[in-house]
Structures are given as C-alpha cells and as structure tokens.
Amino acid sequence: DAGVTQSPTHLIKTRGQQVTLRCSPKSGHDTVSWYQQALGQGPQFIFQYYEEEERQRGNFPDRFSGHQFPNYSSELNVNALWLGDSALYLCASSSSGRDEQFFGPGTRLTVL
Amino acid sequence: GENVEQHPSTLSVQEGDSAVIKCTYSDSASNYFPWYKQELGKRPQLIIDIRSNVGEKKDQRIAVTLNKTAKHFSLHITETQPEDSAVYFCAASTPPRNTDKLIFGTGTRLQVFP
C-alpha cells in the first residue's frame, strides 16, 4: 500500500519561469491538500482539491493554481516564479469524512 | 484570523527526561488538533491527534491534552530517547469539514542528549 508520493524531489528554476509539481495520494484517499513550507517554518495551506474541484484556498496569489484528476492525483502550478517561492512544497492526502492528513515527502523548489 | 502559537521554539532534554510542547489556538470553533514530527529532510509524520470531545489521549510514550476553555493543547513525551530528536508541529482544524486546511504552529526543535 503506497503512501503519498510526490515528484520531482528537487527542482531549480529562475525568476519568471513556471513550474508544475505532482502528487499521488495514498490509496483510498480522495482529497489532496497542498502546503508551502519555508525554511524553519510550519507548513502554510495553499489549497485543497476534492472531486476535481478546488474546495478551499489559503492566502496565496492567483499565480498558484492546481488541478485534480479523476484518479485523485493532483498538480500544483506556480507561474511567474519569485525568489520568495523557494520552499518545500508538501501535499497531504486524506479521505473525505476523516480528519487525518498524511504528507508526501515534498518537492524542494529553488528559485534563482 | 486563524492562528496557532507554539512554544518553546527549541527544547533540549536529557535522555529519559520528559518533554512538553504547548500550543494555543485562536479559533474557538477548532475541534481537531494533530501533532506532526518532522525529521531533517523528511516529511511531517502524524504522531498523535485529539478531537475536542476528548480531554486527553495517550499512545505509549506520547500524550496530548486539550483545554478547550483556555484554547490550549499540549504534547507530552515521556522517557525521551535520542530518536525523538526532531521538529514537532502542532496544528488545528475547524469544522464543518476537518479534512480542510490545517493551521500549523511555528514548530519546536527538540534535542534529546544521550
């Protein structure tokens, strides 16, 4: 039973570029949440996807967008990258109706 | 807005001693409180959680207590071991759907010295 997986592991981009990060939820889970974790900080909620729709959004600009596919996997897209977007991006999966969220290993994004 | 404060930011204990990490939340409607352990370079791992209809929960050496009136919850680790060294995050979630966003504290770096 695979846990939450994310790809790629690491990514280096330059300012102004666009990036796509991917997440596959734990088997049996239908909800995917994305978080940004800056160095030395707690994760910050970006948004959550359920039934292929964005269900809730945190305080992030429209440059951050996402998608959920029929198999429950999800993508996070970030346009017009800033230096400040450098962080660990975590996805967490959960099952609707249950509280627990389980995190993937994250994608370390560096913007130069 | 919603906020979770966590203290202390760093905690050093001798192996075998107890460690306590405290969090305070702002939204009185919050009713789910998980704790995550994050080792260096690893994913956050859910180690224990508590819901607002329970005052205390224990799992072997770790326990969590909740005081809804004061909006405080705490993580207690007894008989600490070097492998307990990590960053610990508390979080809070608000109904109606507790699978919605988690609001995290700023983390506590726990060091257990042999």
PDB file of C-alpha atoms in Angstrom:
ATOM      1  CA  ASP A   1       0.000   0.000   0.000  1.00  0.00           C
ATOM      2  CA  ALA A   2       1.865   3.026  -1.277  1.00  0.00           C
ATOM      3  CA  GLY A   3       1.818   6.180   0.758  1.00  0.00           C
ATOM      4  CA  VAL A   4       1.642   9.703  -0.625  1.00  0.00           C
ATOM      5  CA  THR A   5       4.165  10.268  -3.409  1.00  0.00           C
ATOM      6  CA  GLN A   6       5.404  13.484  -4.989  1.00  0.00           C
ATOM      7  CA  SER A   7       7.544  14.361  -7.984  1.00  0.00           C
ATOM      8  CA  PRO A   8      10.028  15.701  -8.654  1.00  0.00           C
ATOM      9  CA  THR A   9      12.122  15.564  -5.485  1.00  0.00           C
ATOM     10  CA  HIS A  10      14.081  18.709  -6.260  1.00  0.00           C
ATOM     11  CA  LEU A  11      13.670  21.466  -8.814  1.00  0.00           C
ATOM     12  CA  ILE A  12      15.687  24.555  -9.704  1.00  0.00           C
ATOM     13  CA  LYS A  13      14.055  27.358 -11.666  1.00  0.00           C
ATOM     14  CA  THR A  14      14.803  31.004 -12.438  1.00  0.00           C
ATOM     15  CA  ARG A  15      12.627  34.001 -11.705  1.00  0.00           C
ATOM     16  CA  GLY A  16       9.674  34.385 -14.042  1.00  0.00           C
ATOM     17  CA  GLN A  17       9.540  30.722 -15.005  1.00  0.00           C
ATOM     18  CA  GLN A  18       6.636  28.373 -14.407  1.00  0.00           C
ATOM     19  CA  VAL A  19       6.668  25.069 -12.512  1.00  0.00           C
ATOM     20  CA  THR A  20       4.381  22.051 -12.143  1.00  0.00           C
ATOM     21  CA  LEU A  21       4.565  19.748  -9.137  1.00  0.00           C
ATOM     22  CA  ARG A  22       2.779  16.413  -8.893  1.00  0.00           C
ATOM     23  CA  CYS A  23       1.196  14.399  -6.100  1.00  0.00           C
ATOM     24  CA  SER A  24      -0.357  10.933  -5.887  1.00  0.00           C
ATOM     25  CA  PRO A  25      -2.490  10.387  -2.798  1.00  0.00           C
ATOM     26  CA  LYS A  26      -2.433   7.412  -0.501  1.00  0.00           C
ATOM     27  CA  SER A  27      -4.528   4.508  -1.720  1.00  0.00           C
ATOM     28  CA  GLY A  28      -8.171   5.009  -0.722  1.00  0.00           C
ATOM     29  CA  HIS A  29      -7.841   8.771  -0.274  1.00  0.00           C
ATOM     30  CA  ASP A  30      -9.824  11.206  -2.424  1.00  0.00           C
ATOM     31  CA  THR A  31      -8.733  14.620  -1.107  1.00  0.00           C
ATOM     32  CA  VAL A  32      -5.425  16.380  -1.745  1.00  0.00           C
ATOM     33  CA  SER A  33      -4.177  19.494   0.064  1.00  0.00           C
ATOM     34  CA  TRP A  34      -1.071  21.479  -0.864  1.00  0.00           C
ATOM     35  CA  TYR A  35       1.163  23.295   1.629  1.00  0.00           C
ATOM     36  CA  GLN A  36       4.206  25.522   1.302  1.00  0.00           C
ATOM     37  CA  GLN A  37       6.907  25.131   3.960  1.00  0.00           C
ATOM     38  CA  ALA A  38       9.559  27.835   4.052  1.00  0.00           C
ATOM     39  CA  LEU A  39      12.824  27.033   5.820  1.00  0.00           C
ATOM     40  CA  GLY A  40      12.343  26.963   9.581  1.00  0.00           C
ATOM     41  CA  GLN A  41       8.587  27.499   9.374  1.00  0.00           C
ATOM     42  CA  GLY A  42       5.452  25.425   9.691  1.00  0.00           C
ATOM     43  CA  PRO A  43       3.554  24.396   6.553  1.00  0.00           C
ATOM     44  CA  GLN A  44       1.208  27.057   5.130  1.00  0.00           C
ATOM     45  CA  PHE A  45      -2.031  25.913   3.447  1.00  0.00           C
ATOM     46  CA  ILE A  46      -2.242  26.745  -0.264  1.00  0.00           C
ATOM     47  CA  PHE A  47      -5.440  24.958  -1.369  1.00  0.00           C
ATOM     48  CA  GLN A  48      -7.353  21.703  -1.298  1.00  0.00           C
ATOM     49  CA  TYR A  49      -8.881  19.608  -4.071  1.00  0.00           C
ATOM     50  CA  TYR A  50     -11.806  17.242  -3.782  1.00  0.00           C
ATOM     51  CA  GLU A  51     -13.903  15.774  -6.607  1.00  0.00           C
ATOM     52  CA  GLU A  52     -11.646  17.563  -9.090  1.00  0.00           C
ATOM     53  CA  GLU A  53     -12.544  20.994  -7.725  1.00  0.00           C
ATOM     54  CA  GLU A  54     -10.725  23.490  -5.526  1.00  0.00           C
ATOM     55  CA  ARG A  55     -12.648  23.299  -2.278  1.00  0.00           C
ATOM     56  CA  GLN A  56     -10.761  25.755  -0.108  1.00  0.00           C
ATOM     57  CA  ARG A  57      -7.919  28.196  -0.622  1.00  0.00           C
ATOM     58  CA  GLY A  58      -5.385  29.805   1.670  1.00  0.00           C
ATOM     59  CA  ASN A  59      -3.810  33.240   1.384  1.00  0.00           C
ATOM     60  CA  PHE A  60      -1.846  32.659  -1.826  1.00  0.00           C
ATOM     61  CA  PRO A  61      -1.997  34.690  -5.053  1.00  0.00           C
ATOM     62  CA  ASP A  62      -3.590  33.512  -8.279  1.00  0.00           C
ATOM     63  CA  ARG A  63      -0.125  32.598  -9.561  1.00  0.00           C
ATOM     64  CA  PHE A  64      -0.680  29.411  -7.592  1.00  0.00           C
ATOM     65  CA  SER A  65      -3.173  27.102  -9.284  1.00  0.00           C
ATOM     66  CA  GLY A  66      -3.933  23.446  -9.227  1.00  0.00           C
ATOM     67  CA  HIS A  67      -5.795  20.553 -10.680  1.00  0.00           C
ATOM     68  CA  GLN A  68      -7.103  17.194  -9.558  1.00  0.00           C
ATOM     69  CA  PHE A  69      -7.521  14.286 -11.940  1.00  0.00           C
ATOM     70  CA  PRO A  70     -10.190  11.553 -11.921  1.00  0.00           C
ATOM     71  CA  ASN A  71      -7.687   9.165 -10.273  1.00  0.00           C
ATOM     72  CA  TYR A  72      -7.392  11.704  -7.384  1.00  0.00           C
ATOM     73  CA  SER A  73      -3.810  12.681  -8.220  1.00  0.00           C
ATOM     74  CA  SER A  74      -3.102  16.393  -8.254  1.00  0.00           C
ATOM     75  CA  GLU A  75      -0.845  19.049  -9.716  1.00  0.00           C
ATOM     76  CA  LEU A  76       0.304  22.359  -8.305  1.00  0.00           C
ATOM     77  CA  ASN A  77       1.266  25.028 -10.824  1.00  0.00           C
ATOM     78  CA  VAL A  78       3.121  28.197  -9.980  1.00  0.00           C
ATOM     79  CA  ASN A  79       3.513  30.920 -12.625  1.00  0.00           C
ATOM     80  CA  ALA A  80       5.895  33.883 -12.724  1.00  0.00           C
ATOM     81  CA  LEU A  81       8.145  32.463 -10.026  1.00  0.00           C
ATOM     82  CA  TRP A  82       9.610  34.804  -7.408  1.00  0.00           C
ATOM     83  CA  LEU A  83      12.676  34.240  -5.268  1.00  0.00           C
ATOM     84  CA  GLY A  84      10.277  34.022  -2.317  1.00  0.00           C
ATOM     85  CA  ASP A  85       8.606  30.970  -3.805  1.00  0.00           C
ATOM     86  CA  SER A  86      11.663  28.922  -2.851  1.00  0.00           C
ATOM     87  CA  ALA A  87      10.364  26.391  -0.330  1.00  0.00           C
ATOM     88  CA  LEU A  88       9.437  22.773   0.302  1.00  0.00           C
ATOM     89  CA  TYR A  89       6.055  22.050  -1.275  1.00  0.00           C
ATOM     90  CA  LEU A  90       4.135  19.331   0.514  1.00  0.00           C
ATOM     91  CA  CYS A  91       0.979  17.585  -0.488  1.00  0.00           C
ATOM     92  CA  ALA A  92      -1.212  15.809   2.020  1.00  0.00           C
ATOM     93  CA  SER A  93      -3.910  13.305   1.264  1.00  0.00           C
ATOM     94  CA  SER A  94      -6.980  12.445   3.260  1.00  0.00           C
ATOM     95  CA  SER A  95     -10.270  10.643   2.956  1.00  0.00           C
ATOM     96  CA  SER A  96     -13.442  12.715   2.961  1.00  0.00           C
ATOM     97  CA  GLY A  97     -15.187  12.296   6.267  1.00  0.00           C
ATOM     98  CA  ARG A  98     -11.969  11.544   8.161  1.00  0.00           C
ATOM     99  CA  ASP A  99      -9.694  14.012   9.898  1.00  0.00           C
ATOM    100  CA  GLU A 100      -6.212  12.631   9.357  1.00  0.00           C
ATOM    101  CA  GLN A 101      -3.975  14.128   6.673  1.00  0.00           C
ATOM    102  CA  PHE A 102      -0.855  12.247   5.558  1.00  0.00           C
ATOM    103  CA  PHE A 103       2.015  14.070   3.932  1.00  0.00           C
ATOM    104  CA  GLY A 104       4.178  13.216   0.979  1.00  0.00           C
ATOM    105  CA  PRO A 105       7.971  13.671   1.012  1.00  0.00           C
ATOM    106  CA  GLY A 106       7.717  17.070  -0.636  1.00  0.00           C
ATOM    107  CA  THR A 107       9.319  18.826  -3.594  1.00  0.00           C
ATOM    108  CA  ARG A 108      12.159  21.207  -2.785  1.00  0.00           C
ATOM    109  CA  LEU A 109      11.839  24.194  -5.171  1.00  0.00           C
ATOM    110  CA  THR A 110      14.711  26.628  -5.505  1.00  0.00           C
ATOM    111  CA  VAL A 111      14.164  29.839  -7.474  1.00  0.00           C
ATOM    112  CA  LEU A 112      17.335  31.627  -8.583  1.00  0.00           C
TER     113      LEU A 112
ATOM    114  CA  GLY B   1      -7.706  35.468  11.654  1.00  0.00           C
ATOM    115  CA  GLU B   2      -6.901  31.879  12.491  1.00  0.00           C
ATOM    116  CA  ASN B   3      -3.615  31.462  14.328  1.00  0.00           C
ATOM    117  CA  VAL B   4      -1.741  28.785  16.264  1.00  0.00           C
ATOM    118  CA  GLU B   5       1.094  29.785  18.580  1.00  0.00           C
ATOM    119  CA  GLN B   6       3.642  27.185  19.685  1.00  0.00           C
ATOM    120  CA  HIS B   7       6.215  27.257  22.493  1.00  0.00           C
ATOM    121  CA  PRO B   8       9.049  26.759  23.060  1.00  0.00           C
ATOM    122  CA  SER B   9      10.831  27.124  19.725  1.00  0.00           C
ATOM    123  CA  THR B  10      13.692  24.923  20.948  1.00  0.00           C
ATOM    124  CA  LEU B  11      13.832  22.358  23.729  1.00  0.00           C
ATOM    125  CA  SER B  12      16.819  20.375  24.951  1.00  0.00           C
ATOM    126  CA  VAL B  13      16.395  17.479  27.351  1.00  0.00           C
ATOM    127  CA  GLN B  14      18.491  14.638  28.717  1.00  0.00           C
ATOM    128  CA  GLU B  15      17.615  11.130  27.569  1.00  0.00           C
ATOM    129  CA  GLY B  16      14.973   9.686  29.879  1.00  0.00           C
ATOM    130  CA  ASP B  17      13.540  13.074  30.857  1.00  0.00           C
ATOM    131  CA  SER B  18      10.104  14.313  29.807  1.00  0.00           C
ATOM    132  CA  ALA B  19       9.398  16.994  27.200  1.00  0.00           C
ATOM    133  CA  VAL B  20       6.334  19.223  26.948  1.00  0.00           C
ATOM    134  CA  ILE B  21       5.372  21.403  23.981  1.00  0.00           C
ATOM    135  CA  LYS B  22       2.455  23.831  24.249  1.00  0.00           C
ATOM    136  CA  CYS B  23       0.159  25.371  21.643  1.00  0.00           C
ATOM    137  CA  THR B  24      -2.600  27.959  21.750  1.00  0.00           C
ATOM    138  CA  TYR B  25      -5.223  28.380  19.031  1.00  0.00           C
ATOM    139  CA  SER B  26      -7.351  31.407  18.240  1.00  0.00           C
ATOM    140  CA  ASP B  27     -10.485  29.972  16.596  1.00  0.00           C
ATOM    141  CA  SER B  28     -12.819  28.651  19.277  1.00  0.00           C
ATOM    142  CA  ALA B  29     -14.597  26.589  16.614  1.00  0.00           C
ATOM    143  CA  SER B  30     -11.471  24.450  16.021  1.00  0.00           C
ATOM    144  CA  ASN B  31     -12.109  20.866  17.002  1.00  0.00           C
ATOM    145  CA  TYR B  32      -9.297  18.719  15.603  1.00  0.00           C
ATOM    146  CA  PHE B  33      -5.694  19.005  16.796  1.00  0.00           C
ATOM    147  CA  PRO B  34      -2.969  16.826  15.233  1.00  0.00           C
ATOM    148  CA  TRP B  35       0.720  16.730  16.086  1.00  0.00           C
ATOM    149  CA  TYR B  36       3.378  16.067  13.461  1.00  0.00           C
ATOM    150  CA  LYS B  37       7.033  15.061  13.824  1.00  0.00           C
ATOM    151  CA  GLN B  38       9.407  16.149  11.090  1.00  0.00           C
ATOM    152  CA  GLU B  39      12.942  14.808  10.979  1.00  0.00           C
ATOM    153  CA  LEU B  40      15.546  16.675   8.975  1.00  0.00           C
ATOM    154  CA  GLY B  41      14.816  16.391   5.265  1.00  0.00           C
ATOM    155  CA  LYS B  42      11.788  14.162   5.835  1.00  0.00           C
ATOM    156  CA  ARG B  43       8.025  14.539   5.537  1.00  0.00           C
ATOM    157  CA  PRO B  44       5.880  15.574   8.530  1.00  0.00           C
ATOM    158  CA  GLN B  45       4.555  12.402  10.194  1.00  0.00           C
ATOM    159  CA  LEU B  46       1.318  12.330  12.138  1.00  0.00           C
ATOM    160  CA  ILE B  47       2.177  11.034  15.610  1.00  0.00           C
ATOM    161  CA  ILE B  48      -0.981  11.680  17.602  1.00  0.00           C
ATOM    162  CA  ASP B  49      -4.167  13.714  17.364  1.00  0.00           C
ATOM    163  CA  ILE B  50      -7.062  14.733  19.581  1.00  0.00           C
ATOM    164  CA  ARG B  51     -10.594  15.873  18.971  1.00  0.00           C
ATOM    165  CA  SER B  52     -12.429  18.473  21.013  1.00  0.00           C
ATOM    166  CA  ASN B  53     -14.755  15.972  22.643  1.00  0.00           C
ATOM    167  CA  VAL B  54     -11.757  14.381  24.402  1.00  0.00           C
ATOM    168  CA  GLY B  55      -9.558  15.947  27.078  1.00  0.00           C
ATOM    169  CA  GLU B  56      -6.568  13.631  26.889  1.00  0.00           C
ATOM    170  CA  LYS B  57      -5.205  10.893  24.637  1.00  0.00           C
ATOM    171  CA  LYS B  58      -2.194   8.667  25.165  1.00  0.00           C
ATOM    172  CA  ASP B  59      -0.186   6.389  22.885  1.00  0.00           C
ATOM    173  CA  GLN B  60       2.734   4.666  24.606  1.00  0.00           C
ATOM    174  CA  ARG B  61       5.256   7.412  25.482  1.00  0.00           C
ATOM    175  CA  ILE B  62       3.345  10.294  23.951  1.00  0.00           C
ATOM    176  CA  ALA B  63       0.196  12.007  25.158  1.00  0.00           C
ATOM    177  CA  VAL B  64      -1.794  15.047  24.193  1.00  0.00           C
ATOM    178  CA  THR B  65      -4.018  17.138  26.457  1.00  0.00           C
ATOM    179  CA  LEU B  66      -6.627  19.692  25.422  1.00  0.00           C
ATOM    180  CA  ASN B  67      -8.129  22.573  27.400  1.00  0.00           C
ATOM    181  CA  LYS B  68     -10.960  23.966  25.277  1.00  0.00           C
ATOM    182  CA  THR B  69     -11.770  26.771  27.697  1.00  0.00           C
ATOM    183  CA  ALA B  70      -8.243  28.143  27.549  1.00  0.00           C
ATOM    184  CA  LYS B  71      -7.785  27.110  23.897  1.00  0.00           C
ATOM    185  CA  HIS B  72      -4.566  25.300  24.808  1.00  0.00           C
ATOM    186  CA  PHE B  73      -3.283  21.880  23.827  1.00  0.00           C
ATOM    187  CA  SER B  74      -0.005  20.226  24.719  1.00  0.00           C
ATOM    188  CA  LEU B  75       2.203  17.328  23.646  1.00  0.00           C
ATOM    189  CA  HIS B  76       3.898  15.305  26.367  1.00  0.00           C
ATOM    190  CA  ILE B  77       6.740  12.896  25.615  1.00  0.00           C
ATOM    191  CA  THR B  78       7.954  10.736  28.495  1.00  0.00           C
ATOM    192  CA  GLU B  79      11.180   8.735  28.767  1.00  0.00           C
ATOM    193  CA  THR B  80      12.664  10.619  25.818  1.00  0.00           C
ATOM    194  CA  GLN B  81      15.120   8.848  23.526  1.00  0.00           C
ATOM    195  CA  PRO B  82      17.679  10.280  21.067  1.00  0.00           C
ATOM    196  CA  GLU B  83      15.444   9.186  18.178  1.00  0.00           C
ATOM    197  CA  ASP B  84      12.767  11.585  19.478  1.00  0.00           C
ATOM    198  CA  SER B  85      15.017  14.438  18.291  1.00  0.00           C
ATOM    199  CA  ALA B  86      13.124  16.265  15.522  1.00  0.00           C
ATOM    200  CA  VAL B  87      10.942  19.306  14.879  1.00  0.00           C
ATOM    201  CA  TYR B  88       7.412  18.944  16.231  1.00  0.00           C
ATOM    202  CA  PHE B  89       4.471  20.891  14.818  1.00  0.00           C
ATOM    203  CA  CYS B  90       1.033  21.325  16.323  1.00  0.00           C
ATOM    204  CA  ALA B  91      -1.932  22.171  14.119  1.00  0.00           C
ATOM    205  CA  ALA B  92      -5.616  22.987  14.364  1.00  0.00           C
ATOM    206  CA  SER B  93      -8.527  22.443  12.030  1.00  0.00           C
ATOM    207  CA  THR B  94     -12.019  23.880  12.007  1.00  0.00           C
ATOM    208  CA  PRO B  95     -15.335  22.260  11.073  1.00  0.00           C
ATOM    209  CA  PRO B  96     -17.532  21.605   9.260  1.00  0.00           C
ATOM    210  CA  ARG B  97     -15.016  19.527   7.336  1.00  0.00           C
ATOM    211  CA  ASN B  98     -11.959  18.598   9.365  1.00  0.00           C
ATOM    212  CA  THR B  99     -10.164  17.445   6.264  1.00  0.00           C
ATOM    213  CA  ASP B 100      -9.950  21.109   5.381  1.00  0.00           C
ATOM    214  CA  LYS B 101      -6.914  23.247   5.975  1.00  0.00           C
ATOM    215  CA  LEU B 102      -4.629  22.708   8.916  1.00  0.00           C
ATOM    216  CA  ILE B 103      -3.237  25.818  10.598  1.00  0.00           C
ATOM    217  CA  PHE B 104       0.243  24.964  11.865  1.00  0.00           C
ATOM    218  CA  GLY B 105       2.318  26.327  14.686  1.00  0.00           C
ATOM    219  CA  THR B 106       5.868  27.502  14.039  1.00  0.00           C
ATOM    220  CA  GLY B 107       7.452  24.301  15.317  1.00  0.00           C
ATOM    221  CA  THR B 108       9.570  23.163  18.267  1.00  0.00           C
ATOM    222  CA  ARG B 109      13.030  21.756  17.711  1.00  0.00           C
ATOM    223  CA  LEU B 110      13.507  19.003  20.297  1.00  0.00           C
ATOM    224  CA  GLN B 111      17.018  17.753  21.016  1.00  0.00           C
ATOM    225  CA  VAL B 112      17.463  14.708  23.250  1.00  0.00           C
ATOM    226  CA  PHE B 113      21.016  14.286  24.509  1.00  0.00           C
ATOM    227  CA  PRO B 114      22.280  10.798  25.425  1.00  0.00           C
TER     228      PRO B 114
END
